[in-house]
mmCIF file of C-alpha atoms and ligand atoms in Angstrom:
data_model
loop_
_atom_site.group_PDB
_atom_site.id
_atom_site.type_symbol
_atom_site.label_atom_id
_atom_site.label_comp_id
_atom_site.label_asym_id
_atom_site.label_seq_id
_atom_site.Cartn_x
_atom_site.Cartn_y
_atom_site.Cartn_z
ATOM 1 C CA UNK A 1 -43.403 18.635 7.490
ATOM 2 C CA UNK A 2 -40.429 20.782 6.161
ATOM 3 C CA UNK A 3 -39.708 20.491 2.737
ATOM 4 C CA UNK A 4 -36.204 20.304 1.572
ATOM 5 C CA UNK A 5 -35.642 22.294 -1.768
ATOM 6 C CA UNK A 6 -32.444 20.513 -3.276
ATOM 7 C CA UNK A 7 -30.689 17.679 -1.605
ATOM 8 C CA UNK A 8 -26.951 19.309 -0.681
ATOM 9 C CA UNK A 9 -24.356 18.040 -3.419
ATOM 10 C CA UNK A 10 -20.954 16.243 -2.793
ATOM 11 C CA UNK A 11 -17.899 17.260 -5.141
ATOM 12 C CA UNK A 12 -15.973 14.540 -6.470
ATOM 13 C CA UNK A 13 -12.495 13.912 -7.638
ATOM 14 C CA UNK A 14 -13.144 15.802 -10.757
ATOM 15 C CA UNK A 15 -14.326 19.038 -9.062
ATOM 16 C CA UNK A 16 -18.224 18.383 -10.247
ATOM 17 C CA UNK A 17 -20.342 18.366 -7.843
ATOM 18 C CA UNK A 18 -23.343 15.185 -7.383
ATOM 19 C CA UNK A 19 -25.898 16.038 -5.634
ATOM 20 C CA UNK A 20 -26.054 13.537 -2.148
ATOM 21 C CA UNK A 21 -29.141 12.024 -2.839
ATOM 22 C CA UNK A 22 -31.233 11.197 -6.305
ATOM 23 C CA UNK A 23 -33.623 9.628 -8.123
ATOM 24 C CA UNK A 24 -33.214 5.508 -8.822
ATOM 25 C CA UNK A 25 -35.546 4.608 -11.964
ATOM 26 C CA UNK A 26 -35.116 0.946 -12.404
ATOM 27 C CA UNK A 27 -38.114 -1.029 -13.217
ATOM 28 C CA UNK A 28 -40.442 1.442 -14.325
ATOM 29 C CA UNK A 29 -41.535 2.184 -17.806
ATOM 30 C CA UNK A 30 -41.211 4.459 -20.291
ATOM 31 C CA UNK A 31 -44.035 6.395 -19.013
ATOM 32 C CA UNK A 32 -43.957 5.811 -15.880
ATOM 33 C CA UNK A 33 -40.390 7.265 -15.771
ATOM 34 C CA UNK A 34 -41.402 10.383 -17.733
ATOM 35 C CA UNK A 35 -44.067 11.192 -15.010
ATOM 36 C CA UNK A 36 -41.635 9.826 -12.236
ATOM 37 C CA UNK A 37 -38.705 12.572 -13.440
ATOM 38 C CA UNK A 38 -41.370 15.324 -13.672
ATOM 39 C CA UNK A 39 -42.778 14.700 -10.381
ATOM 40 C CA UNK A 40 -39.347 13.641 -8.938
ATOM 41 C CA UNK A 41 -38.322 17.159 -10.660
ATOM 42 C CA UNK A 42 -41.202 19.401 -9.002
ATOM 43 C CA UNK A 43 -40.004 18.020 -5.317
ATOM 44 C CA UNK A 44 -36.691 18.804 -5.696
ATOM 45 C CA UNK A 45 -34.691 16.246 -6.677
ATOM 46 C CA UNK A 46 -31.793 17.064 -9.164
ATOM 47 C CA UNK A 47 -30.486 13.849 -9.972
ATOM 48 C CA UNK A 48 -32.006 10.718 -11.767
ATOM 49 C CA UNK A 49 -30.119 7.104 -11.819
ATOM 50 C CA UNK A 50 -31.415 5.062 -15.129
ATOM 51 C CA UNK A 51 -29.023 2.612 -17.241
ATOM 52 C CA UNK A 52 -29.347 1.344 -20.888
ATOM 53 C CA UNK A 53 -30.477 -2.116 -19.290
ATOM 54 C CA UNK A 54 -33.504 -0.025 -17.860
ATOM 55 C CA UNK A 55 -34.616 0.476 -20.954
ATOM 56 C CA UNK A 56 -36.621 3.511 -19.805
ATOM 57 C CA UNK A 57 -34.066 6.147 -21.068
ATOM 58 C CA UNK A 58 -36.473 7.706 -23.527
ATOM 59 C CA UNK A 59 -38.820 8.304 -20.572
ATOM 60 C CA UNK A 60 -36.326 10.171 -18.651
ATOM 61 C CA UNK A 61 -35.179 12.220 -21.405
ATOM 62 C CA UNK A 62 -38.974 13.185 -21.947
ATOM 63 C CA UNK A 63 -39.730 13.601 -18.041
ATOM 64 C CA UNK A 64 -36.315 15.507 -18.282
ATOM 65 C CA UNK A 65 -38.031 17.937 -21.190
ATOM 66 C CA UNK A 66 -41.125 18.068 -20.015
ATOM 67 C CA UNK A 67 -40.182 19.312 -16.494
ATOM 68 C CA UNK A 68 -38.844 22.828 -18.475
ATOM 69 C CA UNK A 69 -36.092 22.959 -16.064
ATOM 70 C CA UNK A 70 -32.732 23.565 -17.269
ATOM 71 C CA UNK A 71 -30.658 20.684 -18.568
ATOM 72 C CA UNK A 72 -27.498 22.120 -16.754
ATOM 73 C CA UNK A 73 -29.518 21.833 -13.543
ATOM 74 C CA UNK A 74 -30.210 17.981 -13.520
ATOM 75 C CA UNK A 75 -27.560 15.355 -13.019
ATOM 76 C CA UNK A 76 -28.510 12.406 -15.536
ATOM 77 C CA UNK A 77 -26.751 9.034 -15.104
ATOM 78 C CA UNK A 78 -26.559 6.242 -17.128
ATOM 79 C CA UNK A 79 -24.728 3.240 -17.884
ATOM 80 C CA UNK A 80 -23.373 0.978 -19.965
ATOM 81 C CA UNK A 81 -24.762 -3.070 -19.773
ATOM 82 C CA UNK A 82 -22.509 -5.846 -20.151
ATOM 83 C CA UNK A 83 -23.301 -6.971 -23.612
ATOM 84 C CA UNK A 84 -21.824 -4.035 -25.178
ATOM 85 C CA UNK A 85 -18.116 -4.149 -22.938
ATOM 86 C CA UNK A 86 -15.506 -3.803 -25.128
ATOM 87 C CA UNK A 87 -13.812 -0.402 -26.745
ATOM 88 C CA UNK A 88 -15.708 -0.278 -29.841
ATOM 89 C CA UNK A 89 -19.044 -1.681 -28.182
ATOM 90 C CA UNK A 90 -19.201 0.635 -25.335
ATOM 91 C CA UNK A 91 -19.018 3.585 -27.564
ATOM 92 C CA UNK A 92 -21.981 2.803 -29.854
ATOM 93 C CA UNK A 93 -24.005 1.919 -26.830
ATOM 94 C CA UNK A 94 -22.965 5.528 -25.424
ATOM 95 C CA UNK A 95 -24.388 6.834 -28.736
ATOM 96 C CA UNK A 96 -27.399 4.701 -28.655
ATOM 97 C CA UNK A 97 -28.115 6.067 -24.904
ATOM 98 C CA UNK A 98 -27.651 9.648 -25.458
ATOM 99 C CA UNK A 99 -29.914 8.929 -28.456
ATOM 100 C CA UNK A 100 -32.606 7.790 -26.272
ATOM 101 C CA UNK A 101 -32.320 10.096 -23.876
ATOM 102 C CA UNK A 102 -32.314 13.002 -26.285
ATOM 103 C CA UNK A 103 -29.760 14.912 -24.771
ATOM 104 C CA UNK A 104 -26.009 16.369 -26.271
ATOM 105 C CA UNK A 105 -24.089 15.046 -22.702
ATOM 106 C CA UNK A 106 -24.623 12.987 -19.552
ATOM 107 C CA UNK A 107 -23.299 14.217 -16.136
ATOM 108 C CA UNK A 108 -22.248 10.771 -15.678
ATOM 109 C CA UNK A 109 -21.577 7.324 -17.279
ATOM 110 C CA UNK A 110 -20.703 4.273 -15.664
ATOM 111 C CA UNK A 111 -19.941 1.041 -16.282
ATOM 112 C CA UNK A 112 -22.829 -1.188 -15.080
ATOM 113 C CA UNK A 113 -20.802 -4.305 -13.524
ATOM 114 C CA UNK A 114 -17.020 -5.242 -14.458
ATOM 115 C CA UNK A 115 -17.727 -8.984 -15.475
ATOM 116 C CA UNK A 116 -14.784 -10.527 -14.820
ATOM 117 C CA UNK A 117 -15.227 -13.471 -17.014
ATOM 118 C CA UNK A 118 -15.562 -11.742 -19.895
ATOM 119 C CA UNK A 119 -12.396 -9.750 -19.094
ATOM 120 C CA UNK A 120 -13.372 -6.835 -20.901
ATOM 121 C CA UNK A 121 -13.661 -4.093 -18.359
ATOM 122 C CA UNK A 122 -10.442 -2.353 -18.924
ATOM 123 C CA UNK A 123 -11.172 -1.732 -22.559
ATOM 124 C CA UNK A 124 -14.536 -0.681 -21.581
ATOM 125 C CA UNK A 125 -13.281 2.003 -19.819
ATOM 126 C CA UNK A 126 -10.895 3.090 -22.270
ATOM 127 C CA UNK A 127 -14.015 4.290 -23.800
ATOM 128 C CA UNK A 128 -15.420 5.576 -21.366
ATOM 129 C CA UNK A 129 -12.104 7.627 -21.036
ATOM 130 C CA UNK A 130 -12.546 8.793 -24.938
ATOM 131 C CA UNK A 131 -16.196 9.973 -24.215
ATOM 132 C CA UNK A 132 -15.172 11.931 -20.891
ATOM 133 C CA UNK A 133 -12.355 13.770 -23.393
ATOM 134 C CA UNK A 134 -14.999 14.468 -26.140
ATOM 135 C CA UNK A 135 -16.931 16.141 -23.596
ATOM 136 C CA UNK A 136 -19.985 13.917 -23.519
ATOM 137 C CA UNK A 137 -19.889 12.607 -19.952
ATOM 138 C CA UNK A 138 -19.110 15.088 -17.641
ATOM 139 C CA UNK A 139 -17.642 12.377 -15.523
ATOM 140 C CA UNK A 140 -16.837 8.788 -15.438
ATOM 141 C CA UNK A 141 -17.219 6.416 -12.887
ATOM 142 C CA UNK A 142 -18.134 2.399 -12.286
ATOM 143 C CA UNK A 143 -20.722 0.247 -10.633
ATOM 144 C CA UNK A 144 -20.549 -3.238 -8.412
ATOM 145 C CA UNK A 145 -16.320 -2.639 -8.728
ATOM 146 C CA UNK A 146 -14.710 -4.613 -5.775
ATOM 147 C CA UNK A 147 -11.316 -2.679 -5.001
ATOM 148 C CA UNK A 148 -9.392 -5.466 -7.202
ATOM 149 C CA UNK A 149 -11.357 -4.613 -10.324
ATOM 150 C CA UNK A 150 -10.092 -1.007 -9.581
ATOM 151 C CA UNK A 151 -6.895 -1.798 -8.430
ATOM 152 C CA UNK A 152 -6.688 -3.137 -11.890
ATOM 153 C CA UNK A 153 -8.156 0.248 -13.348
ATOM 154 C CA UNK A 154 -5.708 2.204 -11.722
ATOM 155 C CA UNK A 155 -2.755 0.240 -12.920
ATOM 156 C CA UNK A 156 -3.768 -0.061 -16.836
ATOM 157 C CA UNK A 157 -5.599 3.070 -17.799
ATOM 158 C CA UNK A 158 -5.347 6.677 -16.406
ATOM 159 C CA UNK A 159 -8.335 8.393 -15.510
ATOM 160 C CA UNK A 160 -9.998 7.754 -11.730
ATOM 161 C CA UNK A 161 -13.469 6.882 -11.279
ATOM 162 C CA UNK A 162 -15.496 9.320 -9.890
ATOM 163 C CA UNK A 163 -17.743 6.822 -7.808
ATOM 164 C CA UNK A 164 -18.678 3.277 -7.387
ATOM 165 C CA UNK A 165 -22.264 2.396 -7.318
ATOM 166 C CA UNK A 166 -22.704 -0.801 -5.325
ATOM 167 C CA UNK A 167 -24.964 -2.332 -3.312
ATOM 168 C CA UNK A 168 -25.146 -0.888 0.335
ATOM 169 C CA UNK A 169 -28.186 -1.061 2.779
ATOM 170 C CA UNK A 170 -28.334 -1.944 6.313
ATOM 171 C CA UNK A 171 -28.796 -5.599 5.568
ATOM 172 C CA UNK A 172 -25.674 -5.481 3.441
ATOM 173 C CA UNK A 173 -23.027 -2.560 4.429
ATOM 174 C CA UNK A 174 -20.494 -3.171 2.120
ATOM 175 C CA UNK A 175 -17.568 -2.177 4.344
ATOM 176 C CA UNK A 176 -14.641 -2.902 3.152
ATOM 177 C CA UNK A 177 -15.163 -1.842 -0.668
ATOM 178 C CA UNK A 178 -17.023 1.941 1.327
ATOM 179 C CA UNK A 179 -13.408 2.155 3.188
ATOM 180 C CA UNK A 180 -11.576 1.625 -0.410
ATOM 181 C CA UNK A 181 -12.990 4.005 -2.478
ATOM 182 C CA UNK A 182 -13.164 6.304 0.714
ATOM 183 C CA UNK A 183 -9.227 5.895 0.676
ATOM 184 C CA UNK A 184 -9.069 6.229 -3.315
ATOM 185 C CA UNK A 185 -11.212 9.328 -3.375
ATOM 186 C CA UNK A 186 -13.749 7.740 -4.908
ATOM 187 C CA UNK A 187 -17.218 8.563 -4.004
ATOM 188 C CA UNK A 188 -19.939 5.676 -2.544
ATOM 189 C CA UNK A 189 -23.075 5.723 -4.521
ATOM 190 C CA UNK A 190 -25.729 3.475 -2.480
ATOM 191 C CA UNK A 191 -27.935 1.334 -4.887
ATOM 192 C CA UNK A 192 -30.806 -0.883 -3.735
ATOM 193 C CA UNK A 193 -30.619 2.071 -0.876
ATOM 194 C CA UNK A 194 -33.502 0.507 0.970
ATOM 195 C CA UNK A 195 -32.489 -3.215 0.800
ATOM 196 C CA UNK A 196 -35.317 -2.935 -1.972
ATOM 197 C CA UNK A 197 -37.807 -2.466 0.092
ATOM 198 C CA UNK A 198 -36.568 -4.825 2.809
ATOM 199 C CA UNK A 199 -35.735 -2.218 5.682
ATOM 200 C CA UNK A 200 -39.952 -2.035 6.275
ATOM 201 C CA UNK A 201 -39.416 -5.708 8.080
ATOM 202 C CA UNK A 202 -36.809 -4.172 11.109
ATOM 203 C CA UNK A 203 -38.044 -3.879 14.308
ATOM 204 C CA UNK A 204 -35.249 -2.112 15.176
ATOM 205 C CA UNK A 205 -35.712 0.579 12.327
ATOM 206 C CA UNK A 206 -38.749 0.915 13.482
ATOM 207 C CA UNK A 207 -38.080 1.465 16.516
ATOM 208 C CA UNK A 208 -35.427 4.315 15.796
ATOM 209 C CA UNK A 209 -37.812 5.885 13.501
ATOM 210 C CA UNK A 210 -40.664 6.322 15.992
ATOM 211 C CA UNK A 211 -38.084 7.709 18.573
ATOM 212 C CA UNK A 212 -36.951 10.154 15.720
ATOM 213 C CA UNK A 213 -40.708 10.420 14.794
ATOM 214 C CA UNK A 214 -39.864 9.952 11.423
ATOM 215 C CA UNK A 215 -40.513 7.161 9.005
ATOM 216 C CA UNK A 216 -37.923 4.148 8.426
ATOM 217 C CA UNK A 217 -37.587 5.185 4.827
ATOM 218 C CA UNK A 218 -36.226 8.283 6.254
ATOM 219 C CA UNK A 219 -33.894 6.469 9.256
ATOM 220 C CA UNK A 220 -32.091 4.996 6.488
ATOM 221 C CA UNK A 221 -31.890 7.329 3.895
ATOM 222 C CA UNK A 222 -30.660 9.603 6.675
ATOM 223 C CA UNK A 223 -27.886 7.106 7.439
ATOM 224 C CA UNK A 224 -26.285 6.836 4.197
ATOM 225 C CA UNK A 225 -26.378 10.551 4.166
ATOM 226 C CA UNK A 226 -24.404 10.361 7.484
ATOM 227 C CA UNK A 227 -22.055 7.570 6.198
ATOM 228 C CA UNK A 228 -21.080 9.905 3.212
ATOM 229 C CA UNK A 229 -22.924 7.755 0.615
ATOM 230 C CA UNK A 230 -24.907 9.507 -2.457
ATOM 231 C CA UNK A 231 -28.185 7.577 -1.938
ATOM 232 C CA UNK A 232 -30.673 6.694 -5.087
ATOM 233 C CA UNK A 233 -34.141 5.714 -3.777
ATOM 234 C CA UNK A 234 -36.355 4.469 -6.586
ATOM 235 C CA UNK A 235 -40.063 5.517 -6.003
ATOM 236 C CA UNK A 236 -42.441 6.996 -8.358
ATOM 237 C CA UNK A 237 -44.784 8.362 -5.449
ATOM 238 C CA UNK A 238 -44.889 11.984 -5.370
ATOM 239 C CA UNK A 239 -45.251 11.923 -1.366
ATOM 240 C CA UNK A 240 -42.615 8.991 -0.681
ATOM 241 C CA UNK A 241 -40.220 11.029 -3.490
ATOM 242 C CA UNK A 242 -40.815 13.967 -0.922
ATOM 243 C CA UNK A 243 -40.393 12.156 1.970
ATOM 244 C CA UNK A 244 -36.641 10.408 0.662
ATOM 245 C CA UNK A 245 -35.183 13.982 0.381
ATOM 246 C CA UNK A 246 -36.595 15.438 3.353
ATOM 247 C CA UNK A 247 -34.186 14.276 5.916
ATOM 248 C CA UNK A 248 -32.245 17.360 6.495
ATOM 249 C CA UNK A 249 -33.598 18.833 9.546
ATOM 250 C CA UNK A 250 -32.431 15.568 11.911
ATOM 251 C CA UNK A 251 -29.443 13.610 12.939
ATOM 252 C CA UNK A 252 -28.824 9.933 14.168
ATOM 253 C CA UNK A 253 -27.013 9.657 17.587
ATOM 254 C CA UNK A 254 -24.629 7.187 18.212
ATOM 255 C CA UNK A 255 -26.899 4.339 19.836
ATOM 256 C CA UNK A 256 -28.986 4.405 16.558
ATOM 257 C CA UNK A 257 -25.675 3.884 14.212
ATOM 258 C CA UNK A 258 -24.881 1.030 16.321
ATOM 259 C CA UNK A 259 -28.190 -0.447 16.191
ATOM 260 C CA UNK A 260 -27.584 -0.109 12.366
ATOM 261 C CA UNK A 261 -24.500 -1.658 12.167
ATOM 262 C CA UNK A 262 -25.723 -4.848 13.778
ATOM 263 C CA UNK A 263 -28.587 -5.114 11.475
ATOM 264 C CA UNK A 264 -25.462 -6.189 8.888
ATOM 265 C CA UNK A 265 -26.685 -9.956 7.653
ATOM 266 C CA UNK A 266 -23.740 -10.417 4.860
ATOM 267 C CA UNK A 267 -26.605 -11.178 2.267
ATOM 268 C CA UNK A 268 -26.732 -9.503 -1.292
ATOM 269 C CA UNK A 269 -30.292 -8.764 -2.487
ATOM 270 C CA UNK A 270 -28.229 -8.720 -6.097
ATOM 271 C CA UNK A 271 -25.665 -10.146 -7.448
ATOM 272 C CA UNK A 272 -22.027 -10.752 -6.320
ATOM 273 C CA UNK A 273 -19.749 -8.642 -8.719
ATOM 274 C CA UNK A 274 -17.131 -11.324 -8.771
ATOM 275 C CA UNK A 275 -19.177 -13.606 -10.002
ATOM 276 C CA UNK A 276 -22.201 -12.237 -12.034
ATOM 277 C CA UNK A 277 -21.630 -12.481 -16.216
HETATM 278 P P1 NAD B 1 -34.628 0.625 -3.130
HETATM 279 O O1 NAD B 1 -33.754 0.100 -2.050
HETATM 280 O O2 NAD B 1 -34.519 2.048 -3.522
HETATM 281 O O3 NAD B 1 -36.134 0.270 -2.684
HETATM 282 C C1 NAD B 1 -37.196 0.572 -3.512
HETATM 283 C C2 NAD B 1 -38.489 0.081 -2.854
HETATM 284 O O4 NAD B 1 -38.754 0.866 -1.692
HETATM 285 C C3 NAD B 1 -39.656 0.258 -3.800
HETATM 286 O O5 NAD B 1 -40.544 -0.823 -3.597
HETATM 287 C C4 NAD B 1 -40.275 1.573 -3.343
HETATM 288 O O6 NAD B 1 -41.643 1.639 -3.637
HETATM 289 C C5 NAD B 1 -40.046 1.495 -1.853
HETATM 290 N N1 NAD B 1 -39.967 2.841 -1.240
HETATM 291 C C6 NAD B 1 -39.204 3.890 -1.637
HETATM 292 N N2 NAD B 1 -39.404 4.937 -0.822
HETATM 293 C C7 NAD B 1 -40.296 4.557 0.111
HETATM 294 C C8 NAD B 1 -40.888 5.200 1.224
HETATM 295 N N3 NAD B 1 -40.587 6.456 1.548
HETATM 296 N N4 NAD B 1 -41.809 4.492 1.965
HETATM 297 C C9 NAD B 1 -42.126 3.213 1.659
HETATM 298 N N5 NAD B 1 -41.588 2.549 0.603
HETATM 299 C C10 NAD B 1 -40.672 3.215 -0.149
HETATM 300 O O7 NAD B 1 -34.464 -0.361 -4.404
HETATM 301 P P2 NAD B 1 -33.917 -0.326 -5.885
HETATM 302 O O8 NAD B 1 -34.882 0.252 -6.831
HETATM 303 O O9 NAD B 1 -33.439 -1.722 -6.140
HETATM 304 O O10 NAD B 1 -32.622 0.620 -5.838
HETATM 305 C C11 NAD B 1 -32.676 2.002 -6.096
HETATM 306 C C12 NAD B 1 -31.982 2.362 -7.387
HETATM 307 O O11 NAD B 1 -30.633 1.884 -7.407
HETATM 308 C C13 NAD B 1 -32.602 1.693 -8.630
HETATM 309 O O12 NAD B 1 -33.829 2.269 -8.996
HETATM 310 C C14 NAD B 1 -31.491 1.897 -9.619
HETATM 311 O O13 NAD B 1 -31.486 3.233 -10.088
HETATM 312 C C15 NAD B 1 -30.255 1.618 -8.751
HETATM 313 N N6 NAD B 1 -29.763 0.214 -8.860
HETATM 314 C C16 NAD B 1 -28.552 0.005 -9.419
HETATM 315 C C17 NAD B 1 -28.034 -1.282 -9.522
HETATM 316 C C18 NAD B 1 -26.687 -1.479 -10.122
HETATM 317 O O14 NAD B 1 -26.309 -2.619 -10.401
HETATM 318 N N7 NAD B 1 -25.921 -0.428 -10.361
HETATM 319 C C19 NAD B 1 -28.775 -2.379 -9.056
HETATM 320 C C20 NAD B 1 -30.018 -2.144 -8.482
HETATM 321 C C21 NAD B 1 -30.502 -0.834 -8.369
#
């Protein structure tokens, strides 16, 4: 099978470029998620997904090291978890990621999920705003907004997000909020990219993927792809890290996206961003 070098990259609204598909790293250890960067690294990928709440940002910053490849090659990611919204909070939690991930910038920071209750989110990104000016994100951007949390953003502070990580996987296509930041210029980030692992069960995936002669992992991630989406798989299996990027060489035809779009079941795997915290 064909190997894909480096996924292709998507520019967003700032002019950086992400590349389309990455690295997810939540669940794994710290090292587990040094070898899983290194590996993830040596296959091609140029992107890695962790968050504070992870608490396996010291392994990526050592996978990150110990891969020898340039820092300004990778795209790192991380985020900021709810306990620490709030101007002053976010910022020391910035400085207590970068800390752990032993690096001088991130590519990009988000904020992990707005928390309405708490009411807090527009402060939060205030700070978010102050690290993108100091020059330690690259970019700024959010995760699990619906488009009224970012209405909300637009109106009270001044800087766009660059994407919206949410939850999107054929079990749960997240429509309306994909159409919103499509219209906002805001980019789709796919988390949970394979319904956590749930896709395996569809006969119909299945089905596509043997017609394609490619495996469902691939169907799907090849879908996103097609949709637009940037696409975070989480594995830490050399092969199946291979495997997630190497969907280049193939394209879906239009009975397959509408076999897709009925598998849409309305049910979360996560949370729901208007209620969680
Ligand atoms: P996922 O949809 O990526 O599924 C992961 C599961 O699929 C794992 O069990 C993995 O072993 C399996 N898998 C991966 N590739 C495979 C292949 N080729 N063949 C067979 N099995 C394969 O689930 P996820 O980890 O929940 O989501 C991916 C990433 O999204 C996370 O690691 C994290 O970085 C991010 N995430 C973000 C949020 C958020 O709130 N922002 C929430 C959840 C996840």
């Amino acid at each position: 099978m064909p190997t894909t070098l480096h996924p292709p990259v998507l520019v967003q609204n700032d002019g950086l470029p992400i590349p389309q598909i990455g690295l997810g790293i939540y669940g794994p250890d710290d090292n587990e998620a040094a070898d899983a960067v290194v590996n993830a690294l040596a296959t091609g990928y140029r992107s890695i997904d962790t968050a504070a709440f992870y608490l396996n940002e010291a392994g990526v910053g050592e996978g990150l090291r110990r891969s020898c490849i340039p820092r300004e090659e990778v795209h790192v990611t991380t985020k900021v978890w709810g306990d620490d919204h709030g101007y002053d909070e976010a910022l020391k939690a910035f400085d207590r990621s970068l800390s752990s991930l032993g690096l001088e910038y991130v590519d990009l920071y988000l904020i992990h999920w707005p928390l309405p209750a708490k009411d807090r989110y527009v402060d939060t990104w205030r700070a978010l705003e102050r690290i993108l000016r100091d020059g330690r994100a690259k970019s700024i951007g959010v995760s699990n907004f619906q488009p009224h949390h970012l209405e909300r953003l637009f109106a009270d502070t001044e800087i766009r997000p660059v994407v919206n990580q949410i939850e999107l996987h054929p079990g749960f296509q997240n429509e309306a909020v994909r159409e919103f930041n499509a219209e906002q210029g805001i980019l789709t980030q796919a988390w949970s990219p394979l319904g956590r692992g749930r896709v395996f069960e569809s006969a119909d995936l299945m089905k596509i993927a043997q017609k394609h002669s490619r495996s469902v992992a691939q169907i799907v991630i090849r879908w996103h792809v097609e949709l637009g989406n940037v696409v975070i798989p989480k594995s830490v299996t050399p092969e199946r890290m291979k495997e997630n990027l190497n969907v280049f060489d193939f394209t879906l035809d239009e009975n397959d996206h509408k076999t897709i779009r009925n598998l849409e079941t309305g049910a979360r795997t996560g949370d729901n961003p208007d209620l969680f915290g």
